[in-house]
């Protein structure tokens, strides 16, 4: 494969803009370049410098468009793509009314394969180059998702959703089945190509203590795997957990006591947290994942980004499709900004872009590998048109710096802003 140089504006990060002033850790080049070699980023520099040093490289000039690391969606449910935008339910009703009937349909492998492919194509069209997905209880739902990602060259994380109670017939497994299926899927997929496995109890209300314990033991035996689940999304869910686990100190303890709290753990939502839970998440280095469009759409609450980042927690950003109301990480950043405003702690565009790329990648323990525009990273990139609609263009026209030019696209942009996507150094032909 010959070298390729992409030319345009470039945006990269040298650190966490929540831990240091954003201006000190961001690097913007007006006329930058990204040198791609063998599927990885070999260099990011001034465009002219890269061209002179690599005269044989193929050139692709994006003009004023912005080249960024591709977006990383750190929590979503590919089986729910078809029910996105369903009206009027809170969490428990949402699961029973929309989610479970749809997840039942993925018992049909043909439907599961079609849903997996369609979801990944939608993600790519929105500039999302990696995602971390829940599947269904059916092992083939995991195989078909990883296979669809392999065909597209995408780095993904996924796992079989385990549930052995409080779910309808046809969507429950058993302690033994969850353990055996998960062990077989880990052997088949974990670190095969770009695939990574996440042990996946849906949340503690749908797993018996025995199943949580079995999955905790499996994680201890496979510590390189990630573990993903949900935590403290809605107040009535927290009350339900308290009733189901009367001996637990809090919601997080229903995972912790069974070996399901650790550095490679990912806890979606994490809105209604007790002080002890925040302490333990900080001590263990576990990550929480903010799903802002879902939190407003299902009416869950306002995530405390400033407070949790202030405590040093690892935080990823995610769509939570289909509880979330958009496949777009731009729309997701906009919702995160709005929730920050409602809490009195609005975020800068640099912090939003960092969350959607570096922050999510670090939550998945893939920092420096994906979500990073720098040498050595896998060349998964998004090229953003910062004037993709007349409404955005007339605002961007007046911009005096990158942030003023970029923020309207964060707030008002969608898949029309995605000019191009590159996966592992190859340009994606959009269908
Ligand atoms: Zn979720």
Coordinates of C-alpha atoms and ligand atoms in Angstrom, one line a residue:
X1 CA 0.0 0.0 0.0
X2 CA 1.5 3.4 -1.0
X3 CA 1.7 6.3 1.4
X4 CA -1.1 8.8 1.4
X5 CA -1.1 12.4 2.6
X6 CA -4.4 14.0 3.6
X7 CA -4.3 17.8 3.5
X8 CA -6.7 20.1 5.4
X9 CA -7.1 21.6 8.8
X10 CA -6.0 19.2 11.4
X11 CA -7.0 18.9 15.1
X12 CA -5.0 16.8 17.6
X13 CA -4.6 16.5 21.3
X14 CA -1.5 16.2 23.5
X15 CA -3.4 15.7 26.7
X16 CA -6.8 15.8 28.5
X17 CA -8.4 19.2 28.2
X18 CA -10.3 18.6 31.4
X19 CA -7.0 18.1 33.3
X20 CA -5.1 21.0 31.7
X21 CA -6.2 24.2 30.0
X22 CA -7.6 23.2 26.6
X23 CA -5.4 25.7 24.8
X24 CA -2.3 24.0 26.1
X25 CA -3.2 20.5 25.0
X26 CA -4.8 21.1 21.6
X27 CA -2.9 21.4 18.3
X28 CA -4.7 23.0 15.3
X29 CA -3.0 23.5 11.9
X30 CA -4.7 25.6 9.3
X31 CA -3.0 23.8 6.5
X32 CA -2.0 20.6 8.1
X33 CA -1.3 17.1 6.8
X34 CA -1.7 13.5 7.9
X35 CA 0.7 10.9 6.5
X36 CA -0.8 7.4 6.4
X37 CA 1.5 4.4 6.0
X38 CA 0.5 0.7 6.3
X39 CA -2.9 1.5 7.9
X40 CA -1.4 3.8 10.6
X41 CA -0.8 7.4 11.1
X42 CA 3.0 7.9 10.4
X43 CA 3.1 11.7 11.0
X44 CA 0.9 14.8 11.5
X45 CA 2.6 18.1 10.5
X46 CA 2.4 21.1 8.3
X47 CA 1.1 19.9 4.9
X48 CA 4.0 21.4 3.0
X49 CA 6.6 19.7 5.2
X50 CA 5.0 16.3 4.7
X51 CA 4.7 16.8 1.0
X52 CA 8.4 17.7 0.6
X53 CA 9.5 14.8 2.8
X54 CA 7.3 12.3 1.0
X55 CA 7.3 13.2 -2.7
X56 CA 6.0 9.8 -3.7
X57 CA 2.9 9.9 -1.5
X58 CA -0.6 10.0 -3.0
X59 CA -2.3 13.3 -2.1
X60 CA -5.8 14.0 -1.1
X61 CA -6.6 17.6 -0.5
X62 CA -9.6 18.4 1.6
X63 CA -9.2 22.2 1.5
X64 CA -10.8 23.9 4.5
X65 CA -12.3 20.7 5.8
X66 CA -11.2 19.5 9.3
X67 CA -9.3 16.2 9.6
X68 CA -9.9 14.6 13.0
X69 CA -9.5 11.2 14.6
X70 CA -12.7 9.2 13.9
X71 CA -15.4 9.3 16.5
X72 CA -15.5 6.5 19.1
X73 CA -19.0 5.6 20.4
X74 CA -18.3 3.9 23.8
X75 CA -21.8 2.5 24.5
X76 CA -24.5 1.5 22.2
X77 CA -26.9 -1.4 21.4
X78 CA -26.7 -2.4 17.7
X79 CA -29.8 -4.6 18.1
X80 CA -31.8 -1.5 18.9
X81 CA -31.0 0.5 15.7
X82 CA -34.4 -0.2 14.2
X83 CA -36.3 1.2 17.3
X84 CA -34.4 4.5 17.6
X85 CA -36.8 7.4 18.1
X86 CA -39.6 5.4 19.7
X87 CA -42.0 7.6 21.6
X88 CA -42.8 8.2 25.3
X89 CA -41.4 5.6 27.7
X90 CA -39.1 5.6 30.7
X91 CA -36.4 3.0 31.2
X92 CA -38.2 -0.1 32.5
X93 CA -41.2 0.5 30.1
X94 CA -38.8 1.2 27.3
X95 CA -37.1 -2.1 27.8
X96 CA -40.4 -4.1 28.0
X97 CA -42.2 -2.1 25.3
X98 CA -39.6 -1.6 22.7
X99 CA -36.2 -3.2 23.4
X100 CA -37.1 -6.8 24.4
X101 CA -39.5 -7.4 21.5
X102 CA -36.9 -6.1 19.1
X103 CA -34.0 -8.1 20.6
X104 CA -36.2 -11.2 20.3
X105 CA -36.3 -10.6 16.5
X106 CA -32.5 -11.1 16.4
X107 CA -33.1 -14.8 17.1
X108 CA -33.2 -14.9 13.3
X109 CA -29.6 -14.9 12.1
X110 CA -30.5 -13.2 8.8
X111 CA -32.2 -10.3 10.6
X112 CA -29.3 -10.1 13.1
X113 CA -26.7 -9.9 10.2
X114 CA -28.7 -7.3 8.3
X115 CA -29.1 -5.2 11.5
X116 CA -25.4 -5.4 12.3
X117 CA -24.3 -4.4 8.8
X118 CA -26.9 -1.6 8.6
X119 CA -25.8 -0.2 12.1
X120 CA -22.1 -0.2 11.1
X121 CA -22.9 1.6 7.8
X122 CA -24.9 4.2 9.6
X123 CA -22.1 4.6 12.1
X124 CA -19.6 5.2 9.3
X125 CA -21.9 7.6 7.5
X126 CA -21.9 9.6 10.8
X127 CA -18.1 9.6 11.1
X128 CA -18.0 7.0 13.9
X129 CA -15.1 4.6 13.2
X130 CA -15.2 2.5 16.3
X131 CA -18.0 1.4 18.6
X132 CA -18.6 -0.6 21.8
X133 CA -21.9 -2.5 21.5
X134 CA -24.1 -4.7 23.5
X135 CA -25.5 -7.6 21.5
X136 CA -28.5 -9.9 22.4
X137 CA -28.5 -13.1 24.4
X138 CA -28.0 -15.0 21.1
X139 CA -24.4 -15.9 20.6
X140 CA -24.8 -15.5 16.8
X141 CA -25.7 -11.9 17.4
X142 CA -22.1 -11.4 18.6
X143 CA -20.6 -13.5 15.8
X144 CA -22.5 -11.6 13.1
X145 CA -21.6 -8.2 14.5
X146 CA -17.9 -9.0 14.7
X147 CA -18.0 -10.5 11.2
X148 CA -19.7 -7.3 9.8
X149 CA -17.0 -5.2 11.5
X150 CA -14.3 -7.4 10.2
X151 CA -15.6 -7.0 6.6
X152 CA -15.5 -3.2 7.1
X153 CA -12.1 -3.3 8.8
X154 CA -13.5 -1.6 11.9
X155 CA -12.1 -1.9 15.4
X156 CA -15.1 -2.7 17.6
X157 CA -15.8 -4.0 21.1
X158 CA -18.9 -6.2 21.8
X159 CA -20.3 -8.9 23.9
X160 CA -23.3 -11.2 24.4
X161 CA -25.8 -9.6 26.7
X162 CA -26.5 -11.9 29.6
X163 CA -29.9 -12.0 31.4
X164 CA -31.3 -14.8 33.4
X165 CA -34.2 -13.0 35.1
X166 CA -36.7 -10.1 34.7
X167 CA -36.7 -10.6 30.9
X168 CA -39.3 -12.4 28.7
X169 CA -39.2 -16.0 27.6
X170 CA -36.8 -16.2 24.7
X171 CA -34.5 -13.5 26.1
X172 CA -33.2 -15.3 29.2
X173 CA -30.2 -17.6 29.4
X174 CA -29.0 -19.4 32.5
X175 CA -25.9 -19.1 34.7
X176 CA -24.2 -22.0 32.8
X177 CA -25.2 -20.9 29.4
X178 CA -24.1 -17.3 29.9
X179 CA -20.7 -18.6 31.2
X180 CA -20.3 -21.2 28.4
X181 CA -21.4 -18.9 25.6
X182 CA -19.2 -16.0 26.8
X183 CA -16.2 -18.2 27.2
X184 CA -16.6 -19.6 23.7
X185 CA -17.1 -16.1 22.2
X186 CA -14.0 -14.8 24.0
X187 CA -11.9 -17.7 22.5
X188 CA -13.4 -17.0 19.1
X189 CA -13.1 -13.2 18.9
X190 CA -11.0 -11.5 21.6
X191 CA -8.0 -9.8 19.9
X192 CA -8.8 -11.5 16.6
X193 CA -8.0 -8.8 14.1
X194 CA -9.4 -5.6 15.5
X195 CA -12.1 -7.2 17.6
X196 CA -12.2 -6.9 21.4
X197 CA -14.6 -8.8 23.7
X198 CA -16.5 -7.2 26.6
X199 CA -18.2 -9.5 29.2
X200 CA -21.7 -8.1 29.2
X201 CA -24.3 -8.4 32.0
X202 CA -27.1 -6.1 30.8
X203 CA -27.5 -4.7 34.4
X204 CA -28.0 -6.2 37.8
X205 CA -31.8 -6.3 37.7
X206 CA -31.7 -8.8 34.8
X207 CA -29.0 -11.1 36.2
X208 CA -29.3 -13.3 39.3
X209 CA -26.5 -13.0 41.9
X210 CA -25.3 -16.4 40.7
X211 CA -25.0 -15.2 37.1
X212 CA -23.2 -12.0 38.2
X213 CA -20.8 -14.2 40.2
X214 CA -20.2 -16.5 37.3
X215 CA -19.4 -13.6 35.0
X216 CA -17.2 -12.1 37.6
X217 CA -15.2 -15.3 37.8
X218 CA -15.0 -15.4 34.0
X219 CA -13.6 -11.8 34.0
X220 CA -11.0 -12.8 36.6
X221 CA -10.0 -15.7 34.3
X222 CA -9.9 -13.3 31.2
X223 CA -8.7 -10.0 32.7
X224 CA -7.7 -8.6 29.3
X225 CA -11.3 -8.5 28.3
X226 CA -13.4 -5.4 29.0
X227 CA -16.6 -5.6 31.0
X228 CA -19.6 -3.4 30.1
X229 CA -22.9 -2.9 31.9
X230 CA -25.3 -0.1 33.1
X231 CA -25.2 1.9 36.3
X232 CA -27.6 4.3 38.0
X233 CA -29.4 5.5 34.9
X234 CA -32.8 6.3 36.5
X235 CA -34.0 6.8 40.1
X236 CA -36.8 4.1 39.8
X237 CA -34.1 1.7 38.5
X238 CA -31.9 2.5 41.5
X239 CA -34.8 1.8 43.8
X240 CA -35.5 -1.5 42.0
X241 CA -31.9 -2.6 42.4
X242 CA -32.1 -1.7 46.1
X243 CA -35.1 -4.0 46.4
X244 CA -33.5 -6.8 44.5
X245 CA -30.2 -6.6 46.4
X246 CA -31.2 -5.6 50.0
X247 CA -27.7 -6.4 51.3
X248 CA -25.8 -4.3 48.8
X249 CA -24.3 -1.0 49.9
X250 CA -25.4 0.7 46.7
X251 CA -25.9 -0.1 43.0
X252 CA -22.2 -0.3 42.2
X253 CA -21.8 -2.9 45.0
X254 CA -24.2 -5.3 43.2
X255 CA -21.3 -5.5 40.7
X256 CA -18.4 -5.1 43.0
X257 CA -19.3 -7.9 45.4
X258 CA -19.3 -10.3 42.4
X259 CA -16.0 -9.3 40.9
X260 CA -17.5 -7.0 38.3
X261 CA -15.7 -3.8 39.3
X262 CA -12.3 -3.2 37.8
X263 CA -10.1 -1.0 35.7
X264 CA -11.4 -2.4 32.4
X265 CA -15.0 -2.0 33.5
X266 CA -17.3 0.3 31.6
X267 CA -20.4 1.6 33.3
X268 CA -23.0 3.3 31.1
X269 CA -24.9 6.4 32.4
X270 CA -23.7 6.7 36.0
X271 CA -26.1 9.6 36.8
X272 CA -27.5 8.9 40.2
X273 CA -24.3 8.0 42.1
X274 CA -23.7 7.8 45.8
X275 CA -20.4 9.3 47.2
X276 CA -19.1 5.8 47.9
X277 CA -19.7 4.7 44.3
X278 CA -17.8 7.7 42.9
X279 CA -14.9 6.9 45.3
X280 CA -14.7 3.3 44.2
X281 CA -14.9 4.2 40.5
X282 CA -12.1 6.6 41.0
X283 CA -10.0 4.2 43.1
X284 CA -10.3 1.3 40.6
X285 CA -9.7 3.4 37.5
X286 CA -13.0 2.2 35.9
X287 CA -14.7 4.2 33.2
X288 CA -18.1 5.7 33.1
X289 CA -19.8 6.4 29.8
X290 CA -22.0 9.5 29.3
X291 CA -25.0 9.0 26.9
X292 CA -26.5 12.5 26.8
X293 CA -29.1 12.1 24.0
X294 CA -30.4 9.0 25.8
X295 CA -30.5 10.7 29.2
X296 CA -32.7 13.5 27.9
X297 CA -34.8 11.3 25.6
X298 CA -35.7 8.8 28.2
X299 CA -35.8 11.4 30.9
X300 CA -33.0 9.9 33.1
X301 CA -31.2 13.0 34.5
X302 CA -28.2 15.3 34.2
X303 CA -24.8 13.6 34.2
X304 CA -22.2 15.4 36.3
X305 CA -19.3 15.7 33.8
X306 CA -17.5 18.5 35.7
X307 CA -17.8 16.7 39.1
X308 CA -16.7 13.3 37.8
X309 CA -13.9 14.5 35.6
X310 CA -12.8 16.7 38.6
X311 CA -12.5 13.5 40.6
X312 CA -10.2 12.1 37.9
X313 CA -12.7 9.5 36.5
X314 CA -12.2 8.2 33.0
X315 CA -15.3 9.3 31.0
X316 CA -16.3 8.2 27.5
X317 CA -19.1 9.6 25.3
X318 CA -21.7 7.5 23.6
X319 CA -25.0 7.5 21.6
X320 CA -26.7 4.6 23.5
X321 CA -28.5 3.8 20.3
X322 CA -31.5 3.1 20.4
X323 CA -32.3 4.7 23.8
X324 CA -30.3 7.6 22.5
X325 CA -32.0 9.6 19.8
X326 CA -29.2 9.9 17.2
X327 CA -26.4 7.9 15.5
X328 CA -24.4 11.1 15.3
X329 CA -21.5 11.9 17.7
X330 CA -21.9 15.5 16.7
X331 CA -25.4 15.5 18.0
X332 CA -24.2 13.6 21.0
X333 CA -21.6 16.3 21.7
X334 CA -24.3 19.0 21.4
X335 CA -26.5 17.2 23.9
X336 CA -23.5 16.9 26.3
X337 CA -22.9 20.6 25.9
X338 CA -26.6 21.3 26.7
X339 CA -26.5 19.1 29.8
X340 CA -23.4 20.9 30.9
X341 CA -25.3 24.2 30.5
X342 CA -28.2 22.9 32.6
X343 CA -25.7 22.0 35.3
X344 CA -23.9 25.4 35.1
X345 CA -20.8 23.8 33.7
X346 CA -20.7 24.2 29.9
X347 CA -17.9 22.5 28.0
X348 CA -15.6 24.0 25.4
X349 CA -15.6 22.6 21.9
X350 CA -12.1 21.2 22.5
X351 CA -13.4 19.2 25.5
X352 CA -16.4 17.9 23.4
X353 CA -14.2 16.8 20.5
X354 CA -11.7 15.2 23.0
X355 CA -14.5 13.2 24.7
X356 CA -15.8 11.9 21.3
X357 CA -12.4 10.7 20.3
X358 CA -9.6 10.4 22.9
X359 CA -11.9 10.2 25.9
X360 CA -14.0 7.3 24.6
X361 CA -10.8 5.6 23.3
X362 CA -9.2 5.9 26.8
X363 CA -12.4 4.6 28.4
X364 CA -12.0 1.5 26.2
X365 CA -8.3 1.2 27.1
X366 CA -7.5 2.0 23.5
X367 CA -5.9 5.4 24.1
X368 CA -3.2 6.1 21.5
X369 CA -4.5 3.3 19.3
X370 CA -7.8 4.8 18.1
X371 CA -9.4 8.2 18.6
X372 CA -6.0 9.8 18.3
X373 CA -4.5 11.9 15.5
X374 CA -0.9 11.2 16.1
X375 CA 2.0 9.0 15.0
X376 CA 1.4 5.3 15.7
X377 CA -2.3 5.4 16.0
X378 CA -4.5 3.3 13.7
X379 CA -5.6 5.5 10.8
X380 CA -9.3 5.8 11.5
X381 CA -10.2 9.3 10.6
X382 CA -13.2 11.6 9.9
X383 CA -13.1 14.6 7.6
X384 CA -15.6 17.2 8.6
X385 CA -17.1 19.8 6.3
X386 CA -17.5 22.9 8.6
X387 CA -20.0 24.5 6.2
X388 CA -22.3 21.5 5.4
X389 CA -25.6 23.3 5.4
X390 CA -26.6 26.9 4.5
X391 CA -27.5 27.5 8.2
X392 CA -24.1 26.4 9.4
X393 CA -22.2 28.0 6.5
X394 CA -23.6 31.5 7.1
X395 CA -22.4 31.2 10.7
X396 CA -19.0 29.7 9.9
X397 CA -18.4 32.5 7.4
X398 CA -17.9 34.9 10.3
X399 CA -15.7 32.6 12.4
X400 CA -12.3 34.1 13.4
X401 CA -10.7 30.9 14.7
X402 CA -11.2 27.1 14.5
X403 CA -13.4 26.9 17.6
X404 CA -15.9 29.4 16.3
X405 CA -15.8 27.6 13.0
X406 CA -16.3 24.1 14.5
X407 CA -18.8 24.8 17.3
X408 CA -21.8 25.4 14.9
X409 CA -21.1 22.0 13.3
X410 CA -21.0 20.4 16.7
X411 CA -24.4 22.0 17.6
X412 CA -26.1 21.8 14.2
X413 CA -24.3 19.2 12.2
X414 CA -25.2 15.7 11.3
X415 CA -24.1 13.1 8.7
X416 CA -24.1 15.8 6.0
X417 CA -21.0 17.3 7.7
X418 CA -19.1 14.0 7.2
X419 CA -17.1 14.6 4.0
X420 CA -15.0 11.4 4.2
X421 CA -14.1 8.5 6.6
X422 CA -10.9 6.5 6.6
X423 CA -10.7 3.1 8.3
X424 CA -7.2 1.6 8.9
X425 CA -5.8 3.9 6.2
X426 CA -8.4 3.2 3.6
X427 CA -11.0 5.6 2.4
X428 CA -14.5 4.2 3.0
X429 CA -16.7 4.1 -0.1
X430 CA -20.1 5.1 1.4
X431 CA -23.1 3.1 0.2
Ligands
LIG1 ZN1 -27.3 1.2 27.2

